PDB file of C-alpha atoms in Angstrom:
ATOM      1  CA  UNK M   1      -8.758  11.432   2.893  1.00 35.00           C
ATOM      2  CA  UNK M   2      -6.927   9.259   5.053  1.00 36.00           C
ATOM      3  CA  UNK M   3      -4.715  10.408   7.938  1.00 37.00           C
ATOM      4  CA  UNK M   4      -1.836   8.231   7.255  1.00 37.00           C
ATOM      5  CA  UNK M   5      -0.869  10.703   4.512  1.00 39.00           C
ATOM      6  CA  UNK M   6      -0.884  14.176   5.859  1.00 41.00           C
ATOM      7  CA  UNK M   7       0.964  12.439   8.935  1.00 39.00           C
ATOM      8  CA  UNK M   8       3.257  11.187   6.435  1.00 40.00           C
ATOM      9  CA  UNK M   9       4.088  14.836   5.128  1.00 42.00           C
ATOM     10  CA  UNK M  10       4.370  16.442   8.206  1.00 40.00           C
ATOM     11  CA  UNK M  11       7.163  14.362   9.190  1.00 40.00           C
ATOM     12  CA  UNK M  12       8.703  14.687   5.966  1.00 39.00           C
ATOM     13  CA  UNK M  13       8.764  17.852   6.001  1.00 40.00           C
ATOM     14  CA  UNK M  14      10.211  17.757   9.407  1.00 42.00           C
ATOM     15  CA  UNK M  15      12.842  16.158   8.079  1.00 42.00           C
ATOM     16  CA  UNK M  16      13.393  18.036   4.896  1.00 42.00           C
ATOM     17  CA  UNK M  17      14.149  21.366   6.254  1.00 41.00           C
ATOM     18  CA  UNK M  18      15.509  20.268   9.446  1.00 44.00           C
ATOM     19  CA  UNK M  19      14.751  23.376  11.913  1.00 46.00           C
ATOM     20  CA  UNK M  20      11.263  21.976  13.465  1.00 46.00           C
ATOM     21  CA  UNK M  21       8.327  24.619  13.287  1.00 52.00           C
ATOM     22  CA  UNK M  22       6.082  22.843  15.893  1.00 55.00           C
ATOM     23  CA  UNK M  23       2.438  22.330  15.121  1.00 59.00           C
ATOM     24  CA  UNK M  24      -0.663  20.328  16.308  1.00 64.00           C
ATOM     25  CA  UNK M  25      -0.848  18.576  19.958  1.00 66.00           C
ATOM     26  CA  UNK M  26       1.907  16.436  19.364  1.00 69.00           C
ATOM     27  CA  UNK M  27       4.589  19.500  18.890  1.00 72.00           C
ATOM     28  CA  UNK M  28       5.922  17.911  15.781  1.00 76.00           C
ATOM     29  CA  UNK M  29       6.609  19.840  12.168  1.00 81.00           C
ATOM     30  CA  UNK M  30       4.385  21.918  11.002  1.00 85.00           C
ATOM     31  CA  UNK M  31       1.170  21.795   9.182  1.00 85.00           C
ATOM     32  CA  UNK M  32       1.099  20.807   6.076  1.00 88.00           C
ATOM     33  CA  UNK M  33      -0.081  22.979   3.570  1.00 92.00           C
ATOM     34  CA  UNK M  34      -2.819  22.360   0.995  1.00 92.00           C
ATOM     35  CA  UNK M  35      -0.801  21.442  -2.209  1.00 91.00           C
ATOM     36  CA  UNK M  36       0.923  19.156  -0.593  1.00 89.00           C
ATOM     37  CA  UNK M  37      -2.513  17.225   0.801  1.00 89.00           C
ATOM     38  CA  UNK M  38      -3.575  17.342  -2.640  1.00 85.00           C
ATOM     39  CA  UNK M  39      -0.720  15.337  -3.884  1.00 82.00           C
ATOM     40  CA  UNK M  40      -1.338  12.796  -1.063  1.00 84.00           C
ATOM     41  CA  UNK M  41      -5.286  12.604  -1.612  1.00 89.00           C
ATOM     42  CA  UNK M  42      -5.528  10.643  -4.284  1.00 91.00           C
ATOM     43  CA  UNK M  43      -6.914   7.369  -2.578  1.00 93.00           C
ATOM     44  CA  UNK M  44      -9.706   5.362  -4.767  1.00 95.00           C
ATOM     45  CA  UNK M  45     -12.268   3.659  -2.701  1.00 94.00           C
ATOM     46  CA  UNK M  46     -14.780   0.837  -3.259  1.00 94.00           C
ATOM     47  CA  UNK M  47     -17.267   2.947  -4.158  1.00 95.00           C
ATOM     48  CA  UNK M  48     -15.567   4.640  -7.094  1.00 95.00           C
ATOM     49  CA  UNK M  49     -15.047   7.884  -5.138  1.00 95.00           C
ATOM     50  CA  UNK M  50     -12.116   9.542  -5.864  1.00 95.00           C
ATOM     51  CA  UNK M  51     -11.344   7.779  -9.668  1.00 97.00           C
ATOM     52  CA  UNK M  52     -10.183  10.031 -12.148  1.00 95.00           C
ATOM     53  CA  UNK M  53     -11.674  10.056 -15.875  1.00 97.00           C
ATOM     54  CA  UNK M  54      -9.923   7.799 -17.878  1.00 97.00           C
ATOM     55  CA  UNK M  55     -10.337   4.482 -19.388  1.00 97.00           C
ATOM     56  CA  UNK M  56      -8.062   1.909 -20.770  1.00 98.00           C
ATOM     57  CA  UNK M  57      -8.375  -1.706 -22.170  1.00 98.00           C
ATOM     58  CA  UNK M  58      -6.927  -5.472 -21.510  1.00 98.00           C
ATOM     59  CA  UNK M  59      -4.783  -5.272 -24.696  1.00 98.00           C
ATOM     60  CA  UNK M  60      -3.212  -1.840 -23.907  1.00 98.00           C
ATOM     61  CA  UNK M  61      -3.002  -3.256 -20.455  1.00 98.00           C
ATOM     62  CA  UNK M  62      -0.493  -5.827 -21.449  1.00 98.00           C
ATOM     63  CA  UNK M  63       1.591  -3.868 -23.023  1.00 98.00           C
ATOM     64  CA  UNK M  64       1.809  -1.521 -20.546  1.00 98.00           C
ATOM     65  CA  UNK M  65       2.174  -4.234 -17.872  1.00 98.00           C
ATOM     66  CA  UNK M  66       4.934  -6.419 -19.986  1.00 97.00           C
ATOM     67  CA  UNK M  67       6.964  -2.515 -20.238  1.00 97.00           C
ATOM     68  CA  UNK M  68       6.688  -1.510 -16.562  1.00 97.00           C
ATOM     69  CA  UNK M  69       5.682  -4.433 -14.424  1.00 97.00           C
ATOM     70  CA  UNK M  70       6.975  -7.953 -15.812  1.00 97.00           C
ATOM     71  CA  UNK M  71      10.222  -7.425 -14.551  1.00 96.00           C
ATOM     72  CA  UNK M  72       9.070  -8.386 -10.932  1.00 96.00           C
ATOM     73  CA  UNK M  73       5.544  -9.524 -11.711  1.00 96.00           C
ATOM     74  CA  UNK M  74       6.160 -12.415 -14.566  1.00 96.00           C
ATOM     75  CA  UNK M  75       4.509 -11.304 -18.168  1.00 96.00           C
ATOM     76  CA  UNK M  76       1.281 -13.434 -16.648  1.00 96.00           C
ATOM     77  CA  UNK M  77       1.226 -12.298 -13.129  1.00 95.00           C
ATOM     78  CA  UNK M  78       3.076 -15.698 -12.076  1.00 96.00           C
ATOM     79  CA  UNK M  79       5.653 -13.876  -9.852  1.00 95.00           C
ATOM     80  CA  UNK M  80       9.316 -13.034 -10.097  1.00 94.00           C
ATOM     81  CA  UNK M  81      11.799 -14.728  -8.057  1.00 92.00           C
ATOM     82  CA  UNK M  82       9.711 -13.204  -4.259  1.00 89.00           C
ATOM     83  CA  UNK M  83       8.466 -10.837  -6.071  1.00 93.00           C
ATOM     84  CA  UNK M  84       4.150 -10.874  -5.281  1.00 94.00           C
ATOM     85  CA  UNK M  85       2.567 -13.406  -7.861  1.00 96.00           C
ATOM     86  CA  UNK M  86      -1.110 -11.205  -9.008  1.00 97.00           C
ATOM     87  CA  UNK M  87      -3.134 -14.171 -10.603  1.00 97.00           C
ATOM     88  CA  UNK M  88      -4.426 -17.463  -9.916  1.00 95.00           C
ATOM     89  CA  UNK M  89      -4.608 -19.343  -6.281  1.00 94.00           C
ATOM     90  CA  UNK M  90      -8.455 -18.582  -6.617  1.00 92.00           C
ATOM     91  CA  UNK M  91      -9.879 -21.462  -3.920  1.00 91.00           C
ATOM     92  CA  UNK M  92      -6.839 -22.310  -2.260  1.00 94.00           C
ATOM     93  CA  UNK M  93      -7.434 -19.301   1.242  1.00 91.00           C
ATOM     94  CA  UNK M  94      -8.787 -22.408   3.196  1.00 90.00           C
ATOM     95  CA  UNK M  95      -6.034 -24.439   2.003  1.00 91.00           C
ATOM     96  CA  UNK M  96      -3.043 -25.216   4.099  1.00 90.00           C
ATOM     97  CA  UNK M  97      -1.131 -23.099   1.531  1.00 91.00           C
ATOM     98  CA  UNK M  98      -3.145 -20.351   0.493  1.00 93.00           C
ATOM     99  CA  UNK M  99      -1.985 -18.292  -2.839  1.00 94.00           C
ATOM    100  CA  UNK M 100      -3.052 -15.013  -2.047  1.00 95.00           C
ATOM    101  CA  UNK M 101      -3.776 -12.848  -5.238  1.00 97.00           C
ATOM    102  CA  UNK M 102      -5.391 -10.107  -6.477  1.00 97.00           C
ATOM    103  CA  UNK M 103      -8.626 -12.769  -8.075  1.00 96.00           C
ATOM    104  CA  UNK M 104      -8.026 -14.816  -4.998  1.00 96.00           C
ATOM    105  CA  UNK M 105      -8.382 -12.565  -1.980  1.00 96.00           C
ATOM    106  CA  UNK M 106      -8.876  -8.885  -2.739  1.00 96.00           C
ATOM    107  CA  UNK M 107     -11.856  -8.024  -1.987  1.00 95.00           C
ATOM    108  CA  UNK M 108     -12.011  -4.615  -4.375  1.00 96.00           C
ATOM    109  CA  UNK M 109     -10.739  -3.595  -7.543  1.00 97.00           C
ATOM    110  CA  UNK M 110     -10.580   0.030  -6.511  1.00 97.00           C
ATOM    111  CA  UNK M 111      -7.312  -1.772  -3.754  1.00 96.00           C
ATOM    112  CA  UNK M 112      -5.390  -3.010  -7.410  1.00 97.00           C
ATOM    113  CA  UNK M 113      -6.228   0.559  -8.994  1.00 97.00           C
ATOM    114  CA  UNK M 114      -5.093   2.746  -6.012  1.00 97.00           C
ATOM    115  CA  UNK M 115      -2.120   0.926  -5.278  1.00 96.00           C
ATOM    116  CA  UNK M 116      -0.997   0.861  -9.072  1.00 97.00           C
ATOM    117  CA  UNK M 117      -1.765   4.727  -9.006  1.00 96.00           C
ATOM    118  CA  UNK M 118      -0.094   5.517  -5.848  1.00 93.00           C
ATOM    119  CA  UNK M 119       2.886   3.071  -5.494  1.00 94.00           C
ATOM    120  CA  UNK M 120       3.894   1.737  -9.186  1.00 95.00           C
ATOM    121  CA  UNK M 121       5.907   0.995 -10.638  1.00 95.00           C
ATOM    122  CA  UNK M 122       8.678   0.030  -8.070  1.00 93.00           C
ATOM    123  CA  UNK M 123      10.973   2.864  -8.278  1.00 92.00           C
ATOM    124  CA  UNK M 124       9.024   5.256 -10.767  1.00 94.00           C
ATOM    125  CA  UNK M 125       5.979   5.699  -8.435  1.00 92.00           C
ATOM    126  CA  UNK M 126       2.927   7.620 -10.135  1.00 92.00           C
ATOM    127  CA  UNK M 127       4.559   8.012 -13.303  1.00 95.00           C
ATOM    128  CA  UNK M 128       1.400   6.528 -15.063  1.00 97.00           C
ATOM    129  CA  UNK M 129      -1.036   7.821 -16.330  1.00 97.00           C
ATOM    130  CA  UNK M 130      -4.663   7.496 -15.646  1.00 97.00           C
ATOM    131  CA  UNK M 131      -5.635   5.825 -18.588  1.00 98.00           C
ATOM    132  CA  UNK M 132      -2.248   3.580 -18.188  1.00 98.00           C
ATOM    133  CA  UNK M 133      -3.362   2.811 -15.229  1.00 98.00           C
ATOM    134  CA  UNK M 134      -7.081   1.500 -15.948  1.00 98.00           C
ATOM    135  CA  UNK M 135      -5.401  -0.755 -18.914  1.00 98.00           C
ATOM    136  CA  UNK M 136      -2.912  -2.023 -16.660  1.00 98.00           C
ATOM    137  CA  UNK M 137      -5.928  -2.732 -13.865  1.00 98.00           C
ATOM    138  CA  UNK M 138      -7.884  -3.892 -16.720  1.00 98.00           C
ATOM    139  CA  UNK M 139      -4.970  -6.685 -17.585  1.00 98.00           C
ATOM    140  CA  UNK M 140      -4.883  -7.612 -14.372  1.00 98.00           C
ATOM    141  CA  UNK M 141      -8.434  -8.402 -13.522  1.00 98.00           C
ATOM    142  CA  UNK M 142      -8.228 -10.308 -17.032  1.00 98.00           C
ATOM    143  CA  UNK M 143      -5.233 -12.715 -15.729  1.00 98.00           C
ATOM    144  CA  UNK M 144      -7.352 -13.728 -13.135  1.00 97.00           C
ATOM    145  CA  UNK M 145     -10.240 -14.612 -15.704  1.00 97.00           C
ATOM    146  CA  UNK M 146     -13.137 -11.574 -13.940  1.00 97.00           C
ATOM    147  CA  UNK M 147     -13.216  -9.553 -17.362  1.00 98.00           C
ATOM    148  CA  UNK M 148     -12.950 -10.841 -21.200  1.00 97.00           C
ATOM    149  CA  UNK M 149      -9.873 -10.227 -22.734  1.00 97.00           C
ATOM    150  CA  UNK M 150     -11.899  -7.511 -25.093  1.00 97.00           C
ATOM    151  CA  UNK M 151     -13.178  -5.978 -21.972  1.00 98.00           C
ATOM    152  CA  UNK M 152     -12.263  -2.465 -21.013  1.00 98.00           C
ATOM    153  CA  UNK M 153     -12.278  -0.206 -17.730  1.00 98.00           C
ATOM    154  CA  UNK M 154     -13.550   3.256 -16.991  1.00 98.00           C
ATOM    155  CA  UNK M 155     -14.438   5.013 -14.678  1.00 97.00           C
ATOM    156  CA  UNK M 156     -18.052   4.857 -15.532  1.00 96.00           C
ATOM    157  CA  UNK M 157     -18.307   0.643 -15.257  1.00 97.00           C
ATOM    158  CA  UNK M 158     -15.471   0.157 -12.274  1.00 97.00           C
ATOM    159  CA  UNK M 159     -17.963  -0.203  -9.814  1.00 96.00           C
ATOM    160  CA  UNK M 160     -19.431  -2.692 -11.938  1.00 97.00           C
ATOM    161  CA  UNK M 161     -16.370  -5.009 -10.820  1.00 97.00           C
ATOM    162  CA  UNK M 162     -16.947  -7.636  -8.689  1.00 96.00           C
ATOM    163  CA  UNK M 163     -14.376  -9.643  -7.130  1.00 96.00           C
ATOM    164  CA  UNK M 164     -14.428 -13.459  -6.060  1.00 95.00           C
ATOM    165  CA  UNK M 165     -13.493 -13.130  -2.847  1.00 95.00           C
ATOM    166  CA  UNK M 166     -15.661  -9.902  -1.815  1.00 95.00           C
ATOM    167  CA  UNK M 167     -18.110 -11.802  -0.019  1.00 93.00           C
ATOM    168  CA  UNK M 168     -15.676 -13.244   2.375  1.00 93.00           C
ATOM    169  CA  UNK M 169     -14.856  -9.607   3.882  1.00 92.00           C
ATOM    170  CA  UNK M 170     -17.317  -7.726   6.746  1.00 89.00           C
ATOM    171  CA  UNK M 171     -17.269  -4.354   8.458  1.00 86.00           C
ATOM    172  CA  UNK M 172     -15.851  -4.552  11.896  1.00 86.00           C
ATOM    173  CA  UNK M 173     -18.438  -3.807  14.371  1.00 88.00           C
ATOM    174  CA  UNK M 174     -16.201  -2.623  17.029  1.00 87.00           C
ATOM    175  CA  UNK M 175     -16.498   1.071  17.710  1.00 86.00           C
ATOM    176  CA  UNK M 176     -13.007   3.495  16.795  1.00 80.00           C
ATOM    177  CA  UNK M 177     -10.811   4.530  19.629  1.00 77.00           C
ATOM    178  CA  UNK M 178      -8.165   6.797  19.438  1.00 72.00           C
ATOM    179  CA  UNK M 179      -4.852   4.883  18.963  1.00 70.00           C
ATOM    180  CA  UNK M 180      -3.036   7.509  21.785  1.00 68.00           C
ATOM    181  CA  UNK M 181      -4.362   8.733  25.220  1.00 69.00           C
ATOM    182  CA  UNK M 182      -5.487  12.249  25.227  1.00 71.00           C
ATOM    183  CA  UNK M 183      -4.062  13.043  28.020  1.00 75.00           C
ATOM    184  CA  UNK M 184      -1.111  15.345  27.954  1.00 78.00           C
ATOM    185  CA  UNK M 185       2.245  13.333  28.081  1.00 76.00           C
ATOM    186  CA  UNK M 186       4.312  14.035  31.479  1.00 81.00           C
ATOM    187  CA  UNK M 187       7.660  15.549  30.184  1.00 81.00           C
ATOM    188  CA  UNK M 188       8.815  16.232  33.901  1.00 85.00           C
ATOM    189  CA  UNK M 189      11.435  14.371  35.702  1.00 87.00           C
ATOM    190  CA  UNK M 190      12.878  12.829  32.241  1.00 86.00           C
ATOM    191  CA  UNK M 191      16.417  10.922  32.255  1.00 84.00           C
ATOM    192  CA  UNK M 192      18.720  12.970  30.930  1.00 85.00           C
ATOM    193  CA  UNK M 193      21.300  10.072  29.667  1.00 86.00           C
ATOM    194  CA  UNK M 194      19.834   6.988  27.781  1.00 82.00           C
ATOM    195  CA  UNK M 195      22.180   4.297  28.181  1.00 82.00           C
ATOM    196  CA  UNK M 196      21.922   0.922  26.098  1.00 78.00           C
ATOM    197  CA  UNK M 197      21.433  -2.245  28.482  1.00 77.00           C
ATOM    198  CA  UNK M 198      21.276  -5.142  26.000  1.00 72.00           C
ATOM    199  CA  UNK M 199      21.153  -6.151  22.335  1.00 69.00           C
ATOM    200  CA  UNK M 200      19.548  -8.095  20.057  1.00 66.00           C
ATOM    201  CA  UNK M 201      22.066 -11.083  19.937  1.00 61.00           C
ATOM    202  CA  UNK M 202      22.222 -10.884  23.958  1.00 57.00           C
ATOM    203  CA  UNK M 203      18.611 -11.428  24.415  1.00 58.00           C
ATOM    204  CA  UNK M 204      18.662 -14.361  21.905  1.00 61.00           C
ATOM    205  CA  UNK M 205      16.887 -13.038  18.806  1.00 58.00           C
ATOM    206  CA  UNK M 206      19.650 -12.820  16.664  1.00 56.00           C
ATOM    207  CA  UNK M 207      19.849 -15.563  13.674  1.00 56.00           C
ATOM    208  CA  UNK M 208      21.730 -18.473  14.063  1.00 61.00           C
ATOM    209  CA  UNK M 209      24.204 -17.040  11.209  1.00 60.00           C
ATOM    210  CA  UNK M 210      24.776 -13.887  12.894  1.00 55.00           C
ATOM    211  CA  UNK M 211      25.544 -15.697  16.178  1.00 54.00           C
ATOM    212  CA  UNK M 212      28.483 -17.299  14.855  1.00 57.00           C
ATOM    213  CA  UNK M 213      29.917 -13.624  13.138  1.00 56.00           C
ATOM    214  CA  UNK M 214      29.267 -11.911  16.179  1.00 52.00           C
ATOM    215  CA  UNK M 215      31.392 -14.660  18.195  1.00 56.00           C
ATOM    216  CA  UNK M 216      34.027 -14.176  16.239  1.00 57.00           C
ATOM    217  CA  UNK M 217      33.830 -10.443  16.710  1.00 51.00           C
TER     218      UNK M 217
END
């Protein structure tokens, strides 16, 4: 399981109940307990690990994905108003205007299927089920022409998958480091007052628009 997750709780739950029970080297919330990991651990990774049974085909995929996902996605995966276009643009990442899709650049299907099960739909996160959720991966693969429109997905063929652009992705070589320094922070000799010195439309970062509202502030 990734980190990101359980960090994610633990500052939730921070949050949530507002008196801080300290935990951990960092001194912040409190640990999270194992029910609430579970409900965070649901990541699917290129390898299959961590799909749930299920199965689901193009057709029910489509109707699934014109119910819950054309709204902001187009019936075809064209794109709503800014909303992220999922099909086509397959050969235009060298291009001077590269269409980034899900046929065009993702490297794994198991990146559509985990963020459909953890993230969608906008608003009504995980409220699909897992067989909803193949279909609707399922559909989407088809829109970008890498299964037949009888074709359907389970857990048993996923890894069967291949995407266009898969070969164009490598491991990076460079070793981990931790992201903080181990050492303990110095909490001695802090400021006791922090006092604002400049803002945003001082320092000349501000829009052009805002410029003019603030001048007449």
């Amino acid at each position: 399981m990734l980190k990101f997750p359980k960090t994610l709780s633990i500052v939730f739950c921070s949050l949530l109940f507002g008196a801080p029970v300290f935990a951990g080297e960092l001194n912040l919330g409190r640990e999270a307990t194992k029910a609430e990991i579970k409900a965070w651990d649901i990541d699917v990774r290129p390898d299959g690990q961590g799909l749930p049974e299920g199965k689901g085909t193009v057709e029910k995929g489509e109707q699934v994905f014109s119910e819950q996902c054309a709204a902001c996605h187009g019936d075809f995966g064209e794109g709503v108003d800014r909303w992220p276009v999922l099909a086509g643009g397959l050969g235009t990442i060298k291009g001077d205007d590269p269409v980034k899709t899900v046929g065009s650049y993702w490297p794994y299907a198991s990146t559509v299927f985990d963020y459909i099960y953890r993230a969608m739909p906008f608003g009504n996160a995980q409220s699909l089920s897992p067989d909803e959720v193949y279909a609707v991966t399922a559909y989407i693969l088809y829109l970008n022409e890498i299964v037949a429109e009888d074709f359907e997905l389970s857990k048993k063929n996923f890894t069967s998958i291949k995407m266009p652009n898969e070969k164009n992705f490598f491991a990076d070589p460079r070793p981990d480091t931790p992201s903080r320094s181990k050492k303990k922070p110095c909490m001695k000799n802090c400021k006791k007052e922090v006092k604002i010195t400049k803002r945003a439309r001082i320092i000349n970062v501000t829009p052009e628009e805002d410029k003019k509202t603030a001048a007449k502030e």
